[in-house]
PDB file of C-alpha atoms and ligand atoms in Angstrom:
ATOM      1  CA  UNK A  20       4.142  10.814  65.157  1.00  0.00           C
ATOM      2  CA  UNK A  21       6.685   8.731  63.404  1.00  0.00           C
ATOM      3  CA  UNK A  22       9.292  11.037  61.912  1.00  0.00           C
ATOM      4  CA  UNK A  23      11.280   8.172  60.484  1.00  0.00           C
ATOM      5  CA  UNK A  24       9.504   8.458  57.152  1.00  0.00           C
ATOM      6  CA  UNK A  25      10.774   6.438  54.297  1.00  0.00           C
ATOM      7  CA  UNK A  26      12.413   8.913  51.937  1.00  0.00           C
ATOM      8  CA  UNK A  27      11.264   6.914  48.897  1.00  0.00           C
ATOM      9  CA  UNK A  28       7.605   7.205  49.972  1.00  0.00           C
ATOM     10  CA  UNK A  29       7.924  10.970  50.042  1.00  0.00           C
ATOM     11  CA  UNK A  30       9.183  11.075  46.477  1.00  0.00           C
ATOM     12  CA  UNK A  31       6.688   8.774  44.792  1.00  0.00           C
ATOM     13  CA  UNK A  32       4.000   6.228  45.325  1.00  0.00           C
ATOM     14  CA  UNK A  33       2.550   3.448  43.231  1.00  0.00           C
ATOM     15  CA  UNK A  34      -1.102   3.151  42.340  1.00  0.00           C
ATOM     16  CA  UNK A  35      -3.337   2.223  39.438  1.00  0.00           C
ATOM     17  CA  UNK A  36      -5.406   4.360  37.110  1.00  0.00           C
ATOM     18  CA  UNK A  37      -8.011   2.369  35.184  1.00  0.00           C
ATOM     19  CA  UNK A  38      -7.728   3.179  31.472  1.00  0.00           C
ATOM     20  CA  UNK A  39      -9.531   1.605  28.570  1.00  0.00           C
ATOM     21  CA  UNK A  40      -9.279   2.322  24.900  1.00  0.00           C
ATOM     22  CA  UNK A  41     -10.221   0.722  21.671  1.00  0.00           C
ATOM     23  CA  UNK A  42      -7.864   0.751  18.767  1.00  0.00           C
ATOM     24  CA  UNK A  43      -9.307   0.402  15.315  1.00  0.00           C
ATOM     25  CA  UNK A  44      -7.239  -0.560  12.360  1.00  0.00           C
ATOM     26  CA  UNK A  45      -9.109   1.815  10.063  1.00  0.00           C
ATOM     27  CA  UNK A  46     -11.487   0.989   7.223  1.00  0.00           C
ATOM     28  CA  UNK A  47      -8.998  -0.840   5.029  1.00  0.00           C
ATOM     29  CA  UNK A  48      -7.263  -2.378   8.024  1.00  0.00           C
ATOM     30  CA  UNK A  49     -10.446  -3.813   9.510  1.00  0.00           C
ATOM     31  CA  UNK A  50     -11.363  -5.397   6.209  1.00  0.00           C
ATOM     32  CA  UNK A  51      -7.822  -6.723   5.821  1.00  0.00           C
ATOM     33  CA  UNK A  52      -7.953  -8.320   9.285  1.00  0.00           C
ATOM     34  CA  UNK A  53     -11.364  -9.890   8.645  1.00  0.00           C
ATOM     35  CA  UNK A  54     -10.001 -11.389   5.440  1.00  0.00           C
ATOM     36  CA  UNK A  55      -6.960 -12.714   7.320  1.00  0.00           C
ATOM     37  CA  UNK A  56      -9.387 -14.488   9.636  1.00  0.00           C
ATOM     38  CA  UNK A  57     -10.770 -16.222   6.554  1.00  0.00           C
ATOM     39  CA  UNK A  58      -7.267 -17.140   5.459  1.00  0.00           C
ATOM     40  CA  UNK A  59      -7.040 -14.796   2.496  1.00  0.00           C
ATOM     41  CA  UNK A  60      -4.900 -11.823   1.554  1.00  0.00           C
ATOM     42  CA  UNK A  61      -6.281  -8.935  -0.442  1.00  0.00           C
ATOM     43  CA  UNK A  62      -4.517  -5.788  -1.544  1.00  0.00           C
ATOM     44  CA  UNK A  63      -6.204  -2.499  -2.362  1.00  0.00           C
ATOM     45  CA  UNK A  64      -5.712  -1.390  -5.950  1.00  0.00           C
ATOM     46  CA  UNK A  65      -4.948   2.027  -7.439  1.00  0.00           C
ATOM     47  CA  UNK A  66      -6.125   1.932 -11.036  1.00  0.00           C
ATOM     48  CA  UNK A  67      -4.460   5.281 -11.819  1.00  0.00           C
ATOM     49  CA  UNK A  68      -1.002   4.127 -10.790  1.00  0.00           C
ATOM     50  CA  UNK A  69      -1.585   0.429 -11.429  1.00  0.00           C
ATOM     51  CA  UNK A  70      -0.332  -0.364  -7.939  1.00  0.00           C
ATOM     52  CA  UNK A  71      -1.419  -2.794  -5.249  1.00  0.00           C
ATOM     53  CA  UNK A  72      -1.028  -2.109  -1.529  1.00  0.00           C
ATOM     54  CA  UNK A  73      -0.668  -4.717   1.192  1.00  0.00           C
ATOM     55  CA  UNK A  74      -1.452  -3.969   3.973  1.00  0.00           C
ATOM     56  CA  UNK A  75      -4.234  -2.225   2.072  1.00  0.00           C
ATOM     57  CA  UNK A  76      -4.668   1.539   2.094  1.00  0.00           C
ATOM     58  CA  UNK A  77      -7.834   3.481   1.347  1.00  0.00           C
ATOM     59  CA  UNK A  78      -5.896   6.251  -0.392  1.00  0.00           C
ATOM     60  CA  UNK A  79      -3.093   5.893  -2.896  1.00  0.00           C
ATOM     61  CA  UNK A  80       0.079   7.367  -1.434  1.00  0.00           C
ATOM     62  CA  UNK A  81       1.159   8.579  -4.870  1.00  0.00           C
ATOM     63  CA  UNK A  82      -1.950  10.083  -6.525  1.00  0.00           C
ATOM     64  CA  UNK A  83      -4.259  10.340  -3.453  1.00  0.00           C
ATOM     65  CA  UNK A  84      -7.094   8.551  -5.251  1.00  0.00           C
ATOM     66  CA  UNK A  85      -9.587   6.811  -3.003  1.00  0.00           C
ATOM     67  CA  UNK A  86      -9.158   3.066  -3.373  1.00  0.00           C
ATOM     68  CA  UNK A  87     -12.296   0.946  -3.532  1.00  0.00           C
ATOM     69  CA  UNK A  88     -11.015  -2.009  -5.481  1.00  0.00           C
ATOM     70  CA  UNK A  89      -9.491  -5.118  -4.021  1.00  0.00           C
ATOM     71  CA  UNK A  90      -7.484  -7.910  -5.528  1.00  0.00           C
ATOM     72  CA  UNK A  91      -6.504 -11.299  -4.139  1.00  0.00           C
ATOM     73  CA  UNK A  92      -2.835 -11.786  -3.373  1.00  0.00           C
ATOM     74  CA  UNK A  93      -1.728 -15.391  -3.235  1.00  0.00           C
ATOM     75  CA  UNK A  94      -0.278 -16.333   0.179  1.00  0.00           C
ATOM     76  CA  UNK A  95       2.217 -18.404  -1.839  1.00  0.00           C
ATOM     77  CA  UNK A  96       3.729 -15.431  -3.695  1.00  0.00           C
ATOM     78  CA  UNK A  97       5.812 -13.947  -0.893  1.00  0.00           C
ATOM     79  CA  UNK A  98       9.532 -13.439  -0.658  1.00  0.00           C
ATOM     80  CA  UNK A  99      11.719 -12.406   2.257  1.00  0.00           C
ATOM     81  CA  UNK A 100      12.687  -8.769   1.967  1.00  0.00           C
ATOM     82  CA  UNK A 101      14.410  -8.560   5.340  1.00  0.00           C
ATOM     83  CA  UNK A 102      14.698 -10.503   8.586  1.00  0.00           C
ATOM     84  CA  UNK A 103      16.037 -10.318  12.110  1.00  0.00           C
ATOM     85  CA  UNK A 104      16.257 -12.586  15.137  1.00  0.00           C
ATOM     86  CA  UNK A 105      14.577 -12.018  18.466  1.00  0.00           C
ATOM     87  CA  UNK A 106      15.469 -13.772  21.676  1.00  0.00           C
ATOM     88  CA  UNK A 107      12.757 -14.000  24.285  1.00  0.00           C
ATOM     89  CA  UNK A 108      11.679 -16.302  27.087  1.00  0.00           C
ATOM     90  CA  UNK A 109      10.639 -19.036  24.684  1.00  0.00           C
ATOM     91  CA  UNK A 110      13.837 -18.988  22.705  1.00  0.00           C
ATOM     92  CA  UNK A 111      15.050 -17.450  19.490  1.00  0.00           C
ATOM     93  CA  UNK A 112      12.601 -16.557  16.767  1.00  0.00           C
ATOM     94  CA  UNK A 113      13.140 -14.995  13.412  1.00  0.00           C
ATOM     95  CA  UNK A 114      10.939 -12.132  12.288  1.00  0.00           C
ATOM     96  CA  UNK A 115      10.646 -11.661   8.548  1.00  0.00           C
ATOM     97  CA  UNK A 116       9.391  -8.793   6.433  1.00  0.00           C
ATOM     98  CA  UNK A 117       7.672 -10.469   3.521  1.00  0.00           C
ATOM     99  CA  UNK A 118       6.824  -8.697   0.296  1.00  0.00           C
ATOM    100  CA  UNK A 119       4.699 -10.025  -2.511  1.00  0.00           C
ATOM    101  CA  UNK A 120       5.505  -9.793  -6.183  1.00  0.00           C
ATOM    102  CA  UNK A 121       4.070  -6.653  -7.723  1.00  0.00           C
ATOM    103  CA  UNK A 122       2.659  -5.370  -4.425  1.00  0.00           C
ATOM    104  CA  UNK A 123       3.693  -2.281  -2.449  1.00  0.00           C
ATOM    105  CA  UNK A 124       4.234  -2.703   1.298  1.00  0.00           C
ATOM    106  CA  UNK A 125       4.813  -5.958   3.122  1.00  0.00           C
ATOM    107  CA  UNK A 126       3.820  -8.071   6.090  1.00  0.00           C
ATOM    108  CA  UNK A 127       5.754  -8.787   9.259  1.00  0.00           C
ATOM    109  CA  UNK A 128       5.606 -12.267  10.703  1.00  0.00           C
ATOM    110  CA  UNK A 129       7.614 -15.133  12.112  1.00  0.00           C
ATOM    111  CA  UNK A 130       9.686 -17.474  10.023  1.00  0.00           C
ATOM    112  CA  UNK A 131       8.860 -21.158  10.495  1.00  0.00           C
ATOM    113  CA  UNK A 132      10.956 -22.459  13.392  1.00  0.00           C
ATOM    114  CA  UNK A 133      13.276 -25.278  12.448  1.00  0.00           C
ATOM    115  CA  UNK A 134      16.493 -26.008  10.631  1.00  0.00           C
ATOM    116  CA  UNK A 135      15.828 -23.840   7.601  1.00  0.00           C
ATOM    117  CA  UNK A 136      17.587 -20.471   7.751  1.00  0.00           C
ATOM    118  CA  UNK A 137      15.883 -17.496   6.135  1.00  0.00           C
ATOM    119  CA  UNK A 138      17.614 -15.706   3.280  1.00  0.00           C
ATOM    120  CA  UNK A 139      16.866 -12.410   1.587  1.00  0.00           C
ATOM    121  CA  UNK A 140      14.832 -13.126  -1.523  1.00  0.00           C
ATOM    122  CA  UNK A 141      13.762 -16.604  -0.387  1.00  0.00           C
ATOM    123  CA  UNK A 142      10.323 -17.536  -1.739  1.00  0.00           C
ATOM    124  CA  UNK A 143       7.915 -18.101   1.114  1.00  0.00           C
ATOM    125  CA  UNK A 144       4.269 -18.807   1.709  1.00  0.00           C
ATOM    126  CA  UNK A 145       2.029 -17.536   4.492  1.00  0.00           C
ATOM    127  CA  UNK A 146       0.771 -20.404   6.637  1.00  0.00           C
ATOM    128  CA  UNK A 147      -2.395 -19.539   8.508  1.00  0.00           C
ATOM    129  CA  UNK A 148      -3.328 -20.839  11.930  1.00  0.00           C
ATOM    130  CA  UNK A 149      -6.190 -23.353  12.080  1.00  0.00           C
ATOM    131  CA  UNK A 150      -9.457 -21.514  11.442  1.00  0.00           C
ATOM    132  CA  UNK A 151     -10.755 -21.828  15.011  1.00  0.00           C
ATOM    133  CA  UNK A 152      -7.583 -20.165  16.376  1.00  0.00           C
ATOM    134  CA  UNK A 153      -7.727 -17.097  14.137  1.00  0.00           C
ATOM    135  CA  UNK A 154      -8.684 -13.799  15.732  1.00  0.00           C
ATOM    136  CA  UNK A 155      -8.660 -11.302  12.897  1.00  0.00           C
ATOM    137  CA  UNK A 156      -5.107 -10.131  13.584  1.00  0.00           C
ATOM    138  CA  UNK A 157      -1.776 -10.287  11.823  1.00  0.00           C
ATOM    139  CA  UNK A 158      -0.863 -13.197  14.106  1.00  0.00           C
ATOM    140  CA  UNK A 159      -3.466 -15.276  12.218  1.00  0.00           C
ATOM    141  CA  UNK A 160      -0.509 -15.976   9.975  1.00  0.00           C
ATOM    142  CA  UNK A 161       1.237 -18.609  12.044  1.00  0.00           C
ATOM    143  CA  UNK A 162       4.488 -18.228  10.150  1.00  0.00           C
ATOM    144  CA  UNK A 163       6.054 -17.904   6.727  1.00  0.00           C
ATOM    145  CA  UNK A 164       7.738 -21.012   5.372  1.00  0.00           C
ATOM    146  CA  UNK A 165      10.123 -21.665   2.521  1.00  0.00           C
ATOM    147  CA  UNK A 166       8.427 -22.930  -0.611  1.00  0.00           C
TER     148      UNK A 166
HETATM  149 ZN1   ZN B 204      -2.410   6.099  -7.384  1.00  0.00          ZN
END
Protein backbone atom coordinates (compact mmCIF):
# COMPACT_ATOMS: atom_id res chain seq x y z
CA UNK A 1 0.00 0.00 0.00
CA UNK A 2 1.32 3.34 -1.00
CA UNK A 3 1.14 5.64 1.99
CA UNK A 4 2.62 8.54 0.09
CA UNK A 5 -0.82 9.85 -0.80
CA UNK A 6 -1.06 13.20 -2.41
CA UNK A 7 -2.51 15.51 0.22
CA UNK A 8 -4.45 17.45 -2.42
CA UNK A 9 -6.24 14.28 -3.58
CA UNK A 10 -7.46 13.68 -0.06
CA UNK A 11 -9.01 17.12 0.15
CA UNK A 12 -10.83 17.27 -3.17
CA UNK A 13 -11.22 15.67 -6.54
CA UNK A 14 -12.44 16.88 -9.90
CA UNK A 15 -15.28 15.29 -11.81
CA UNK A 16 -18.25 16.24 -13.94
CA UNK A 17 -21.95 16.25 -13.17
CA UNK A 18 -24.12 16.44 -16.29
CA UNK A 19 -26.67 19.24 -15.89
CA UNK A 20 -29.12 20.58 -18.41
CA UNK A 21 -31.63 23.35 -18.09
CA UNK A 22 -33.72 25.49 -20.31
CA UNK A 23 -34.09 29.15 -19.63
CA UNK A 24 -37.14 30.89 -20.97
CA UNK A 25 -37.35 34.60 -21.31
CA UNK A 26 -40.99 34.67 -20.24
CA UNK A 27 -44.06 35.46 -22.33
CA UNK A 28 -43.16 39.04 -23.18
CA UNK A 29 -39.48 38.20 -23.47
CA UNK A 30 -40.01 35.36 -25.93
CA UNK A 31 -42.14 37.56 -28.13
CA UNK A 32 -39.57 40.36 -27.87
CA UNK A 33 -36.77 38.00 -28.95
CA UNK A 34 -38.79 36.63 -31.88
CA UNK A 35 -39.41 40.19 -33.03
CA UNK A 36 -35.69 40.97 -32.71
CA UNK A 37 -35.06 38.05 -35.05
CA UNK A 38 -37.28 39.83 -37.56
CA UNK A 39 -35.37 43.05 -37.03
CA UNK A 40 -38.07 44.95 -35.18
CA UNK A 41 -38.46 46.41 -31.72
CA UNK A 42 -41.79 46.46 -29.95
CA UNK A 43 -42.60 47.78 -26.51
CA UNK A 44 -45.52 46.67 -24.36
CA UNK A 45 -47.97 49.44 -23.58
CA UNK A 46 -49.79 50.36 -20.37
CA UNK A 47 -52.86 52.33 -21.38
CA UNK A 48 -53.60 53.30 -17.76
CA UNK A 49 -50.24 54.95 -17.21
CA UNK A 50 -49.58 55.79 -20.85
CA UNK A 51 -46.18 54.13 -20.62
CA UNK A 52 -44.18 51.91 -22.94
CA UNK A 53 -41.77 49.24 -21.72
CA UNK A 54 -38.74 47.95 -23.59
CA UNK A 55 -37.73 45.22 -22.92
CA UNK A 56 -41.46 44.54 -22.76
CA UNK A 57 -43.20 43.50 -19.56
CA UNK A 58 -46.50 41.67 -19.24
CA UNK A 59 -47.46 43.65 -16.14
CA UNK A 60 -47.14 47.36 -15.57
CA UNK A 61 -44.70 47.98 -12.73
CA UNK A 62 -46.72 51.00 -11.59
CA UNK A 63 -50.41 49.97 -11.76
CA UNK A 64 -50.00 46.16 -12.14
CA UNK A 65 -52.31 46.07 -15.16
CA UNK A 66 -51.78 43.16 -17.51
CA UNK A 67 -50.28 44.45 -20.74
CA UNK A 68 -51.58 43.01 -23.99
CA UNK A 69 -50.86 45.86 -26.33
CA UNK A 70 -47.70 46.35 -28.30
CA UNK A 71 -46.29 49.30 -30.14
CA UNK A 72 -43.42 49.56 -32.60
CA UNK A 73 -40.35 51.40 -31.40
CA UNK A 74 -38.13 52.71 -34.15
CA UNK A 75 -34.59 51.26 -33.98
CA UNK A 76 -33.47 54.76 -35.02
CA UNK A 77 -34.87 56.52 -31.93
CA UNK A 78 -32.27 55.44 -29.38
CA UNK A 79 -29.90 57.52 -27.32
CA UNK A 80 -26.99 56.51 -25.12
CA UNK A 81 -27.98 56.62 -21.48
CA UNK A 82 -24.74 55.14 -20.16
CA UNK A 83 -21.68 53.28 -21.40
CA UNK A 84 -18.58 51.45 -20.25
CA UNK A 85 -15.58 49.77 -21.83
CA UNK A 86 -14.72 46.10 -21.64
CA UNK A 87 -11.36 44.61 -22.45
CA UNK A 88 -11.33 40.99 -23.50
CA UNK A 89 -9.30 38.67 -25.69
CA UNK A 90 -10.47 40.35 -28.87
CA UNK A 91 -9.70 43.85 -27.71
CA UNK A 92 -11.61 46.71 -26.20
CA UNK A 93 -15.33 47.03 -26.75
CA UNK A 94 -17.78 49.57 -25.52
CA UNK A 95 -21.06 48.45 -24.01
CA UNK A 96 -23.88 50.97 -24.16
CA UNK A 97 -27.19 51.19 -22.37
CA UNK A 98 -29.55 52.62 -24.95
CA UNK A 99 -32.90 54.15 -24.10
CA UNK A 100 -35.59 55.17 -26.52
CA UNK A 101 -37.55 58.38 -26.41
CA UNK A 102 -40.72 58.00 -24.38
CA UNK A 103 -39.99 54.39 -23.43
CA UNK A 104 -39.24 52.95 -19.99
CA UNK A 105 -36.28 50.57 -19.69
CA UNK A 106 -33.44 50.21 -22.15
CA UNK A 107 -31.32 47.78 -24.12
CA UNK A 108 -27.71 46.78 -23.57
CA UNK A 109 -25.50 46.29 -26.58
CA UNK A 110 -22.16 47.08 -28.14
CA UNK A 111 -21.26 50.42 -29.61
CA UNK A 112 -20.04 50.27 -33.22
CA UNK A 113 -16.28 49.69 -33.15
CA UNK A 114 -14.29 52.42 -34.81
CA UNK A 115 -13.10 55.96 -34.32
CA UNK A 116 -16.36 57.38 -33.02
CA UNK A 117 -16.44 57.71 -29.23
CA UNK A 118 -19.76 57.25 -27.47
CA UNK A 119 -21.20 60.13 -25.47
CA UNK A 120 -24.09 60.27 -23.03
CA UNK A 121 -27.15 61.45 -24.90
CA UNK A 122 -25.74 60.62 -28.34
CA UNK A 123 -28.49 59.64 -30.80
CA UNK A 124 -27.97 56.09 -31.98
CA UNK A 125 -29.67 53.48 -34.09
CA UNK A 126 -29.81 49.73 -33.57
CA UNK A 127 -28.10 47.90 -36.42
CA UNK A 128 -29.27 44.32 -36.76
CA UNK A 129 -27.14 41.43 -37.92
CA UNK A 130 -27.91 40.01 -41.37
CA UNK A 131 -31.17 38.06 -41.18
CA UNK A 132 -29.56 34.62 -41.58
CA UNK A 133 -27.27 35.28 -38.59
CA UNK A 134 -30.02 36.25 -36.16
CA UNK A 135 -30.90 33.80 -33.41
CA UNK A 136 -33.71 35.44 -31.50
CA UNK A 137 -31.42 36.94 -28.86
CA UNK A 138 -30.34 40.39 -27.80
CA UNK A 139 -27.12 39.84 -29.75
CA UNK A 140 -29.22 40.02 -32.95
CA UNK A 141 -28.49 43.71 -32.59
CA UNK A 142 -24.98 43.79 -33.97
CA UNK A 143 -24.25 47.19 -32.48
CA UNK A 144 -25.59 50.67 -31.93
CA UNK A 145 -24.17 53.37 -34.17
CA UNK A 146 -24.22 57.15 -34.08
CA UNK A 147 -26.87 58.67 -36.31
ZN1 LIG B 1 -49.70 51.12 -15.63
